[in-house]
XYZ file of C-alpha atoms in Angstrom:
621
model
C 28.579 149.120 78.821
C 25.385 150.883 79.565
C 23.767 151.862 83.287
C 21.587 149.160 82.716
C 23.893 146.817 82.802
C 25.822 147.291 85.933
C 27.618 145.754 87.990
C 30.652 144.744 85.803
C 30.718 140.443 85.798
C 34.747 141.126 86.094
C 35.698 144.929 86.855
C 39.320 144.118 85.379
C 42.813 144.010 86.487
C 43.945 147.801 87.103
C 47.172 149.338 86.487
C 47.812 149.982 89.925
C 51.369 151.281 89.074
C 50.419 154.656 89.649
C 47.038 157.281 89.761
C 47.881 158.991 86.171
C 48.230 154.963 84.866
C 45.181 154.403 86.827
C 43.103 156.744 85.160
C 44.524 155.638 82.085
C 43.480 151.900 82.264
C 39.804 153.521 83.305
C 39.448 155.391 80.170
C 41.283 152.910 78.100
C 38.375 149.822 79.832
C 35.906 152.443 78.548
C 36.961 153.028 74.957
C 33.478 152.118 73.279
C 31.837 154.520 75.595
C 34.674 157.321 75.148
C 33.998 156.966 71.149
C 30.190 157.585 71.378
C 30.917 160.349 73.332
C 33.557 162.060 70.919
C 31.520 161.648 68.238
C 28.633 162.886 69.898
C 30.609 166.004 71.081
C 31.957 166.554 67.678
C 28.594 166.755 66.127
C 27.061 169.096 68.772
C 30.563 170.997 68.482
C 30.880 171.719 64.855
C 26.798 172.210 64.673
C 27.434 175.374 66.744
C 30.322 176.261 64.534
C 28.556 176.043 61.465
C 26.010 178.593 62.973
C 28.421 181.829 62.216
C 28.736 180.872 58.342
C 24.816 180.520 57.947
C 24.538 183.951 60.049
C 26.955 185.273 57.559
C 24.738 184.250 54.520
C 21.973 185.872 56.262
C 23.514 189.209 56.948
C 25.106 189.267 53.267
C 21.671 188.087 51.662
C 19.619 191.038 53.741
C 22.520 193.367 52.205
C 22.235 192.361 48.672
C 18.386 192.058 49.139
C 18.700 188.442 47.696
C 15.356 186.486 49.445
C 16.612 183.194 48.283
C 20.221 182.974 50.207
C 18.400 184.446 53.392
C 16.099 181.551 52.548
C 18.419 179.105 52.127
C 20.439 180.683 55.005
C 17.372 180.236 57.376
C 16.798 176.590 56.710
C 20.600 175.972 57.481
C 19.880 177.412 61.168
C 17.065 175.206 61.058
C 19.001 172.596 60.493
C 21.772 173.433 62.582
C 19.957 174.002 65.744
C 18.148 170.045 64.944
C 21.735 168.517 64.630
C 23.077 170.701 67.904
C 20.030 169.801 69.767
C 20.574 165.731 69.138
C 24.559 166.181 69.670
C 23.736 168.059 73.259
C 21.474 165.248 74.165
C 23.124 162.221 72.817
C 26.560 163.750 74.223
C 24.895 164.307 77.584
C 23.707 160.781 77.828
C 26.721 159.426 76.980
C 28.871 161.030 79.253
C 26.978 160.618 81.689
C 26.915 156.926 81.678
C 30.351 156.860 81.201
C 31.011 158.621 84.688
C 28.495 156.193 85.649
C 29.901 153.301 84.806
C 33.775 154.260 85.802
C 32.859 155.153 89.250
C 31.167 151.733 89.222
C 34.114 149.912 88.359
C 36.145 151.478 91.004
C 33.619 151.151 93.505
C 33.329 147.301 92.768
C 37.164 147.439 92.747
C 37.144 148.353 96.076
C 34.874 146.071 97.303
C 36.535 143.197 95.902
C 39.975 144.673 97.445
C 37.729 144.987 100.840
C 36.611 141.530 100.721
C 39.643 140.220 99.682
C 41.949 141.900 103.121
C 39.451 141.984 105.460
C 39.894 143.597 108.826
C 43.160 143.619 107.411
C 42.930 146.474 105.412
C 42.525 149.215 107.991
C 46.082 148.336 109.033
C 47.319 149.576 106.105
C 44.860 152.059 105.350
C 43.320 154.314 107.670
C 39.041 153.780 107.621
C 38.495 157.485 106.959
C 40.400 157.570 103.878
C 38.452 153.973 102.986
C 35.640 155.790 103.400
C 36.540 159.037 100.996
C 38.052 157.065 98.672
C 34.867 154.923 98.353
C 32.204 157.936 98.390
C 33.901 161.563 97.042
C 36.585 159.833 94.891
C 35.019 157.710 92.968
C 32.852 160.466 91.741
C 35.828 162.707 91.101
C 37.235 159.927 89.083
C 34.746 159.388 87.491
C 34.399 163.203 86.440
C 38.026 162.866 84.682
C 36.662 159.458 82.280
C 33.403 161.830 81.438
C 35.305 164.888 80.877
C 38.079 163.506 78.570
C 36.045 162.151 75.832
C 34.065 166.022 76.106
C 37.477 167.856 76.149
C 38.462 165.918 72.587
C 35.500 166.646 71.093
C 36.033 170.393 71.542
C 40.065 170.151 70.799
C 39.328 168.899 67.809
C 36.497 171.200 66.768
C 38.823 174.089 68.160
C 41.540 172.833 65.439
C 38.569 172.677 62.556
C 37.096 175.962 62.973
C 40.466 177.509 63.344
C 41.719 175.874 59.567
C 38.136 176.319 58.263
C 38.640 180.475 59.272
C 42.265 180.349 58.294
C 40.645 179.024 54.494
C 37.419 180.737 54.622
C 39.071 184.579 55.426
C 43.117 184.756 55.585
C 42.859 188.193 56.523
C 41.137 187.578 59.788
C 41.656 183.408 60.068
C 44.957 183.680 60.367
C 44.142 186.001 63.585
C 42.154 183.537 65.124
C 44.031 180.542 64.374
C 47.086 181.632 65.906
C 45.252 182.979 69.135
C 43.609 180.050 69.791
C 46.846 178.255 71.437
C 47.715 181.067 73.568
C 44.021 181.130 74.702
C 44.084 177.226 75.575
C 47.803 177.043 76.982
C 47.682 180.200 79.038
C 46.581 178.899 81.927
C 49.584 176.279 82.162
C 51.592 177.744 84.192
C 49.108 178.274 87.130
C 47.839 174.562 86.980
C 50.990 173.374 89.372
C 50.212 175.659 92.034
C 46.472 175.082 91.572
C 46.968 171.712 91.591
C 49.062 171.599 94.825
C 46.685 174.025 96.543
C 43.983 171.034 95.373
C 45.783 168.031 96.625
C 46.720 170.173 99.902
C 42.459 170.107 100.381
C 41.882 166.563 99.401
C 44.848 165.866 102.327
C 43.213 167.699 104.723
C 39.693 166.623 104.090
C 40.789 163.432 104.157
C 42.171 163.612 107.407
C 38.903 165.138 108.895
C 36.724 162.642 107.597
C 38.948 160.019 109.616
C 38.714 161.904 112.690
C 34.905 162.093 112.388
C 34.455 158.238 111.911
C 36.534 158.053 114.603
C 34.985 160.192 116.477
C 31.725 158.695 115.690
C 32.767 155.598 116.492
C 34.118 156.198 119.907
C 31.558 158.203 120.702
C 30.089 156.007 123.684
C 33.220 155.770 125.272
C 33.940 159.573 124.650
C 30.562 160.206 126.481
C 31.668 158.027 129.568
C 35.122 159.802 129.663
C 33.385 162.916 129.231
C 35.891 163.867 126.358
C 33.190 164.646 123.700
C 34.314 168.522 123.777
C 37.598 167.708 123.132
C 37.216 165.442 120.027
C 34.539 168.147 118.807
C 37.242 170.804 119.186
C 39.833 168.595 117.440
C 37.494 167.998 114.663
C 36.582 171.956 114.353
C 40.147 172.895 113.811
C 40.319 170.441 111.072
C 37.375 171.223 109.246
C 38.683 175.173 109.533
C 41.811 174.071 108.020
C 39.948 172.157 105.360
C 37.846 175.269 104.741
C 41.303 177.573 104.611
C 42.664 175.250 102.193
C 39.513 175.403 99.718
C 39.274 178.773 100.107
C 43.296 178.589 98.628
C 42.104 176.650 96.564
C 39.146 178.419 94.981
C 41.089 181.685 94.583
C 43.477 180.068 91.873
C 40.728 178.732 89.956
C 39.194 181.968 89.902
C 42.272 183.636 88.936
C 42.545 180.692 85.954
C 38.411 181.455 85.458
C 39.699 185.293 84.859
C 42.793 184.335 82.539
C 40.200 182.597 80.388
C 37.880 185.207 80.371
C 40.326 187.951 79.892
C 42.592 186.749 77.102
C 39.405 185.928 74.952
C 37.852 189.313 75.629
C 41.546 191.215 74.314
C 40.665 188.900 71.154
C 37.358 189.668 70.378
C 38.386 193.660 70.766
C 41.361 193.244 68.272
C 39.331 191.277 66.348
C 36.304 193.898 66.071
C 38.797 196.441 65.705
C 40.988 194.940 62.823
C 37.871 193.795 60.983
C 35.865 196.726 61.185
C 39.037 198.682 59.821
C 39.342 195.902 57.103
C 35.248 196.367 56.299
C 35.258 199.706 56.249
C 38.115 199.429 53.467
C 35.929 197.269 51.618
C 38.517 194.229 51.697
C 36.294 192.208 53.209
C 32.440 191.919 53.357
C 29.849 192.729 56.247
C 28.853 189.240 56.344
C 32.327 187.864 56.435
C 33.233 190.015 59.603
C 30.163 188.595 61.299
C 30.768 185.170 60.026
C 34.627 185.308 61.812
C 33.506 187.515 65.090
C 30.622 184.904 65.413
C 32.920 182.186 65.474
C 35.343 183.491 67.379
C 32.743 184.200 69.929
C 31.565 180.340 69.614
C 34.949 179.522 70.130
C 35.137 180.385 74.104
C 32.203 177.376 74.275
C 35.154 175.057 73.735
C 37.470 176.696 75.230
C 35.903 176.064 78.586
C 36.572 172.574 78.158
C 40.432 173.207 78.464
C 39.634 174.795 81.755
C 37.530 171.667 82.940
C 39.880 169.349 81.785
C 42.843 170.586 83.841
C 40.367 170.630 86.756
C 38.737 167.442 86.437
C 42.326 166.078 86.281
C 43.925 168.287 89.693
C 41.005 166.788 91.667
C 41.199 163.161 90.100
C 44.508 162.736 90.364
C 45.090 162.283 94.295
C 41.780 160.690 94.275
C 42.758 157.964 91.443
C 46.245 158.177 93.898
C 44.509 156.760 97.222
C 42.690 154.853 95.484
C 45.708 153.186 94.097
C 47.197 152.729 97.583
C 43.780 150.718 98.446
C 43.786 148.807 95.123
C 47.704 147.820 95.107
C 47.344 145.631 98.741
C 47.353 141.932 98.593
C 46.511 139.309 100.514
C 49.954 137.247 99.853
C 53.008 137.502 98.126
C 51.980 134.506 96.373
C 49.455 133.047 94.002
C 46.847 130.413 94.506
C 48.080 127.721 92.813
C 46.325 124.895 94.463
C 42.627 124.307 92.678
C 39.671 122.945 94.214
C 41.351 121.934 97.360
C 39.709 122.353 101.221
C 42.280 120.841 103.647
C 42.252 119.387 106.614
C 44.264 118.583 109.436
C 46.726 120.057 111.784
C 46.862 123.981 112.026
C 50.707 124.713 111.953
C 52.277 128.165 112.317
C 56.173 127.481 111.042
C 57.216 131.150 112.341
C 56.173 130.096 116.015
C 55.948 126.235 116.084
C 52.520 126.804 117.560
C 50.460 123.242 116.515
C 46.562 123.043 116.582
C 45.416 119.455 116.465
C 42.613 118.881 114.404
C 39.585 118.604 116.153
C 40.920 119.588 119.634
C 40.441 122.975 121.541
C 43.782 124.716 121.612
C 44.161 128.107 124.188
C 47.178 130.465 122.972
C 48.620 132.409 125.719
C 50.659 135.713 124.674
C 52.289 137.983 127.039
C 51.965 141.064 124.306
C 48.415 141.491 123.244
C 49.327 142.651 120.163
C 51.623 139.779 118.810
C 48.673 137.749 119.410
C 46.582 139.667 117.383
C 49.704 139.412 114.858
C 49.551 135.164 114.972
C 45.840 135.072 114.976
C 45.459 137.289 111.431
C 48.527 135.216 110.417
C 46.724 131.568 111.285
C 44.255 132.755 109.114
C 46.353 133.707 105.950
C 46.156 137.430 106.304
C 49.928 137.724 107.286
C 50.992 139.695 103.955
C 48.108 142.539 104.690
C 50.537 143.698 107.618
C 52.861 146.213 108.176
C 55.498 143.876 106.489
C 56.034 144.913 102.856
C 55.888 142.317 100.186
C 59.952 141.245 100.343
C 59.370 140.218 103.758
C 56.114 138.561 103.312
C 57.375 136.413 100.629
C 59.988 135.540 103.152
C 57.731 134.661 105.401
C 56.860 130.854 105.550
C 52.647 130.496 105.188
C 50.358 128.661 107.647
C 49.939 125.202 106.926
C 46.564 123.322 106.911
C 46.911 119.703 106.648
C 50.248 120.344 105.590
C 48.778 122.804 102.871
C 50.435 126.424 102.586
C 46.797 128.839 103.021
C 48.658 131.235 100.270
C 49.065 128.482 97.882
C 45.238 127.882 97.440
C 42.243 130.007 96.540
C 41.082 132.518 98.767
C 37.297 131.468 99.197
C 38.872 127.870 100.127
C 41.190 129.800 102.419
C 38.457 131.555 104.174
C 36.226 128.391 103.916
C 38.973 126.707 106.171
C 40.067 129.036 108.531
C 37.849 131.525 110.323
C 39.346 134.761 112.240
C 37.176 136.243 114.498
C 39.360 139.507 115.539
C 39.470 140.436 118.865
C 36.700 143.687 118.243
C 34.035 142.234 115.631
C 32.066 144.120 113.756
C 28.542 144.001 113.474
C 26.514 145.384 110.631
C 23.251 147.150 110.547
C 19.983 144.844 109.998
C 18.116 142.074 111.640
C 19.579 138.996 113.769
C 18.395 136.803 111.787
C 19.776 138.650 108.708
C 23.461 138.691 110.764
C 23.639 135.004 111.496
C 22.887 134.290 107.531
C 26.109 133.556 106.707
C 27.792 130.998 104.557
C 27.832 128.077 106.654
C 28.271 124.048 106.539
C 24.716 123.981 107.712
C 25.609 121.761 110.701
C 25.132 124.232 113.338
C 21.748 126.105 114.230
C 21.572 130.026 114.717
C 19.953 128.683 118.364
C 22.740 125.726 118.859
C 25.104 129.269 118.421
C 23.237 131.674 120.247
C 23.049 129.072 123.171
C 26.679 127.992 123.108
C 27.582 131.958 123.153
C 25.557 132.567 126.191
C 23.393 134.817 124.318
C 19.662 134.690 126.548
C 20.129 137.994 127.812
C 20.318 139.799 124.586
C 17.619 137.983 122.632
C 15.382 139.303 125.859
C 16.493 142.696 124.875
C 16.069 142.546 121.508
C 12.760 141.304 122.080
C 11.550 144.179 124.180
C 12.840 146.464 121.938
C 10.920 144.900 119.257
C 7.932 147.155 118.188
C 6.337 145.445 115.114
C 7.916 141.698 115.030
C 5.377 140.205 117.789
C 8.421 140.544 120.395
C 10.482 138.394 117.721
C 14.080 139.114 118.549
C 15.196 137.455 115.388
C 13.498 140.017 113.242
C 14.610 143.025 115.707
C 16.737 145.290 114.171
C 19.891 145.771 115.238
C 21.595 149.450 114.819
C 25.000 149.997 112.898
C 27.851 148.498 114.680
C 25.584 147.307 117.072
C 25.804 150.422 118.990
C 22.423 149.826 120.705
C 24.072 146.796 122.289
C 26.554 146.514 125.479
C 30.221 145.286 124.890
C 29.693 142.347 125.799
C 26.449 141.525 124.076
C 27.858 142.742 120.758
C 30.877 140.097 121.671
C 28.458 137.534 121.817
C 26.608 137.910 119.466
C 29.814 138.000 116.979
C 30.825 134.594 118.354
C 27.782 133.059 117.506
C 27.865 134.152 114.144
C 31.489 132.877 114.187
C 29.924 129.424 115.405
C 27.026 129.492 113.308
C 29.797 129.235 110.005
C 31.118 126.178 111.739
C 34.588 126.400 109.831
C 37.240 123.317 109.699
C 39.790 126.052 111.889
C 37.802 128.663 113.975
C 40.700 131.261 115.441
C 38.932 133.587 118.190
C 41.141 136.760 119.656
C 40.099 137.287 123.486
C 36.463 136.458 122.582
C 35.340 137.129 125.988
C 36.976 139.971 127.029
C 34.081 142.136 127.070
C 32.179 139.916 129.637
C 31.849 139.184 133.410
C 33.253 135.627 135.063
C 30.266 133.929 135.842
C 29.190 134.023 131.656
C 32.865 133.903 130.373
C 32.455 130.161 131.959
C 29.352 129.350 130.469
C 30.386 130.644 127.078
C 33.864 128.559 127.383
C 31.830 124.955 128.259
C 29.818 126.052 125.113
C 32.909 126.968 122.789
C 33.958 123.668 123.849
C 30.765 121.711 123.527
C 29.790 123.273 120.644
C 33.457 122.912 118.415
C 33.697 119.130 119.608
C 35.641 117.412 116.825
C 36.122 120.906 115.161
C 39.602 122.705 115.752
C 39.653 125.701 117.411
C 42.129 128.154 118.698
C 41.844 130.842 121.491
C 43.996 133.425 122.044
C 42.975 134.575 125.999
C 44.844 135.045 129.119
C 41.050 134.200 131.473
C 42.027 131.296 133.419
C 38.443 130.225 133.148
C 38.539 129.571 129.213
C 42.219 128.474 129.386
C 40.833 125.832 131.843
C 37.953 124.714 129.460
C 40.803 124.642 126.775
C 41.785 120.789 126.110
C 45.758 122.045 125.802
C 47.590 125.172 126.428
C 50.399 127.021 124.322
C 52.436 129.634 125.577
C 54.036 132.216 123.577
C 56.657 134.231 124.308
C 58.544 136.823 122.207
C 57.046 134.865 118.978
C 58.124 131.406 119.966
C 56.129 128.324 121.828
C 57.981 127.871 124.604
C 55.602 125.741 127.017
C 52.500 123.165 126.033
C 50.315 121.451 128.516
C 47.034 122.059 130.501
C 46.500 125.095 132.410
C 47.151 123.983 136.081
C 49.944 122.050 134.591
C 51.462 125.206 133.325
C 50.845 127.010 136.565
C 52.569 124.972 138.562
C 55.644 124.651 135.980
C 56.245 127.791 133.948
C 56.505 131.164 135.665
C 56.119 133.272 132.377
C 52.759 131.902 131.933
C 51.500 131.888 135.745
C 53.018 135.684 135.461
C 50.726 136.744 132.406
C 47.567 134.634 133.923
C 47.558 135.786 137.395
C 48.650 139.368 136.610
C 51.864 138.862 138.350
C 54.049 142.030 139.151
C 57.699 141.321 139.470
C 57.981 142.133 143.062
C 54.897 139.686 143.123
C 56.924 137.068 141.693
C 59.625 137.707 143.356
C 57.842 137.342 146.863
C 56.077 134.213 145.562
C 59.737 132.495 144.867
C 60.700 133.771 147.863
C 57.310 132.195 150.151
C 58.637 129.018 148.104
C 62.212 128.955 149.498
C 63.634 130.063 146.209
C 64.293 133.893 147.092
C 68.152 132.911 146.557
C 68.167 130.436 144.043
C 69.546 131.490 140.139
C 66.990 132.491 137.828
C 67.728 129.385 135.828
C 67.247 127.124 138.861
C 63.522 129.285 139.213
C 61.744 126.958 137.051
C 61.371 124.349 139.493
C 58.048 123.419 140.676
C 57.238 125.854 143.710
C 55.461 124.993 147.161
C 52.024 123.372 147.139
C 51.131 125.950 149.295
C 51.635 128.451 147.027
C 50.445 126.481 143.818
C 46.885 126.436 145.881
C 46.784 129.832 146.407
C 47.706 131.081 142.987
C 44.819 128.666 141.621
C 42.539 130.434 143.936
C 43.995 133.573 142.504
C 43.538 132.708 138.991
């Protein structure tokens, strides 16, 4: 795989089993590339350790004043330095493109695990760490593939020059040879501690880039609550405690940097020492002293890459870790194994009995905002993404479609079928005409959607705050999340790119919660107009789109206990009057007791109360 080449067609199946398998399957996926570079790094590494044996020549042909050998000696270096200069370059490139091309795979990874949960994915995964996973990780990863193929390169030089010594001089080989492992494996027993002291900074970075995104994101509201100070001093303590931490950190690699430089040093005095002794003896020659102290000098080139290895790993590892927890969701407990199949029909939860009818308008009614958020990611297949684990989402009876389990077919006809709007859309950076270009049946206009979603007053905006489009508010460029936009506008706006898709099943969570009465009305008769003949669930508690709804479910403590139309269900079921008209208890309780029920069981309660009070709890709602 070259650069040039990029993206991957099919990034691959990882071994999500853990981050050392992880970083396994990355360098295993990038064998071809991991081969040019070892050979690449062998022929730059043993080019600069055949430098000390031509030196050697030289120094011995200058001493028997022999003008051929230092000849013959200086055409070798020629040589040499030709071969070392290719092997540098050539290893260069080739490392580089493979820490290229593995941070590529796990970025497209990612984005294929992204697509695949959805909004689902920050509820297992916190966006921050998304977000440092996707940007600093990678890259550290990506360090590890580039560095291994370097590191055996100079291992197995290390072992060459260390027999070639061993053969060439016994005396002083020998020496060498046996040093060598102390010099790579000394720093061993400091790599645990550095290693901790590493992951300890990743942890705590981590953590402070989720509290600036969320910071940054809440930063409007933080402003209106006047609470910027606070989240600034929140996020100043963290980054001082990520700055403690690589401060920690840096002082054992220094002390590891020192070991290396240390230990090396000793040898090169012994080495000096014992050969000089030997030379002066006249056991050995001049030129064979330089030829081993020459090496052994080269040597600590290598050796660095012992150091770099152990690094490269202590910083990849907890990186190839989170990324692991990200790659190792799924959607479903289950395979697809339905092909080619869009249903239609009925939209049927089993776990709550709630029932959609195809091609009606359906309201859901929930008493606990969050269990509706719950059924609405569920209706739309995303159940297994939650905080269930897998034993109980296999347990878990899917969401039937026309009688069709969504985890039992593929996920682009899933998504095709069933839309989930959540209950706080995102919008992303770009045009409006660039955000409503979405896949779509083709059947509904972006100005059928904006008009059904009520959305006048922000193409007027967007047109005044268009500078170069000729006051075109479809070519006005709208700022990341939207930010530039109200609440409510950025609510709107998400619904019409919700209606714009025109799904089979379109399930919206409180999609006008953001917006005053007087457009939540307008923007219900245009769900409804809009979605005639198209199914479509609500989950909302406004008696203004509940009344626009063509039937009402009410659900309470995860089961459907009422159905009807919304003044029907006023008048008849107290749990869903309480949740619609904001009902206190004592409320309720005078209510029941203004209907000459104050003394009746609470069983006997359900009974249909006083008109009187029926007319003024519409008037209410």
């Amino acid at each position: 795989m070259q650069i040039r080449d990029l993206p991957y067609s099919d990034p691959g199946d990882p071994d999500v089993r853990s981050g050392p398998r992880f970083l396994f399957w990355l360098g295993r996926n990038q064998l071809g590339g991991q081969l040019k570079s070892l050979s690449w790094g062998l022929l730059h590494q043993l080019g600069i350790a055949g430098l000390p044996v031509t030196v050697g020549l030289a120094v011995q042909a200058v001493i028997d004043r022999s003008g051929g050998r230092l000849a013959l000696a200086g055409g070798l270096i020629v040589a040499l330095g030709v071969l070392i200069a290719v092997g540098d370059t050539m290893l260069h490139r080739t490392a580089v493109t493979n820490w290229i091309t593995a941070a590529a795979r796990v970025q497209q990874l990612l984005a294929r695990k992204t697509a695949e949960l959805g909004s689902a994915l920050t509820r297992r995964v916190a966006a921050g760490e998304v977000v440092a996973v996707s940007t600093g990780d990678v890259e550290k990863i990506g360090w590890f593939v580039e560095a291994l193929s370097r590191f055996a390169a100079a291992a197995t030089a290390l072992v060459v020059i260390c027999v070639g010594l061993a053969i060439y001089l016994p005396s002083l080989g020998l020496m060498v040879a046996l040093a060598m492992p102390v010099l790579a494996l000394a720093v061993l027993p400091l790599l645990p501690r550095a290693t901790r002291r590493a992951d300890e900074q990743r942890e705590k970075a981590g953590k402070a880039t989720e509290l600036a995104s969320d910071t940054v994101a809440g930063l409007r509201v933080l402003r209106g609550i006047g609470g910027e100070e606070l989240f600034l001093g929140r996020y100043r303590r963290a980054s001082q405690e990520v700055r403690r931490a690589a401060v920690r950190s840096a002082r054992m690699w220094a002390l590891i940097s020192a070991v290396q430089v240390l230990l090396p040093g000793i040898l090169l005095i012994s080495l000096v020492w014992y050969g000089a002794t030997l030379a002066r003896d006249g056991r050995i020659d001049v030129g064979q002293l330089v030829t081993v102290y020459s090496a052994a000098t080269l040597m600590l080139f290598p050796l660095r890459h012992f150091e770099e290895i152990a690094m490269a790993y202590s910083f990849s590892r907890p990186s190839a870790q989170r990324a692991v927890r990200v790659l190792s969701l799924h959607r479903s407990a289950q395979e697809a194994t339905v092909e080619g199949v869009t249903p239609t029909g009925d939209l049927y939860d089993p776990v709550t009995g709630l029932m959609a009818p195809r091609g009606r308008f359906t309201a859901v009614v929930c008493g606990d905002p969050d269990e509706a958020g719950r059924l609405a990611e569920r209706l739309g297949g995303h159940a297994a993404t939650g905080e269930e684990d897998d034993k109980a989402a296999a347990a878990t009876p899917s969401v039937l479609l026309g009688g069709v389990a969504l985890d039992e077919i593929p996920l682009d006809a899933a998504r095709a079928a069933v839309l989930v709007q959540d209950k706080d859309p995102v919008l992303l950076s770009g045009t409006l005409q660039e955000l409503l270009d979405v896949p779509s049946s083709g059947l509904v206009t972006a100005d059928a959607a904006l008009e059904a979603a009520q959305c006048s007053d922000v193409l007027s905006a967007l047109a005044q705050a268009s500078v170069d489009n000729d006051g075109d508010p479809m070519r006005t460029r709208i700022t990341e999340r939207g930010r530039s936009l109200s609440g409510g506008q950025r609510q709107r706006l998400a619904l019409a790119r919700s209606l714009v898709t025109d799904p089979e099943a379109l399930v919206l969570d409180e999609p006008t919660s953001a917006v005053d009465s007087h457009t939540e009305a307008r923007v219900a008769a245009g769900i409804a107009k809009l979605r005639q003949g198209r199914t479509t669930v609500a989950f909302a508690s406004s008696p203004l789109l509940l009344d626009a709804a063509d039937r009402v479910v009410l659900v309470h403590e995860g089961t459907v206990v009422a159905v009807g139309n919304h003044r029907d269900l006023l008048r008849t079921e107290p749990r869903y009057r309480a949740v619609v008209t904001r009902e206190t208890d004592d409320e309720a309780a005078a209510a029941d007791t203004a209907s000459g029920v104050g003394d009746v069981p609470a069983l006997k309660r359900d009974g249909l109360p006083a008109m009187k009070s029926i007319e003024e709890i519409e008037e209410r709602a």
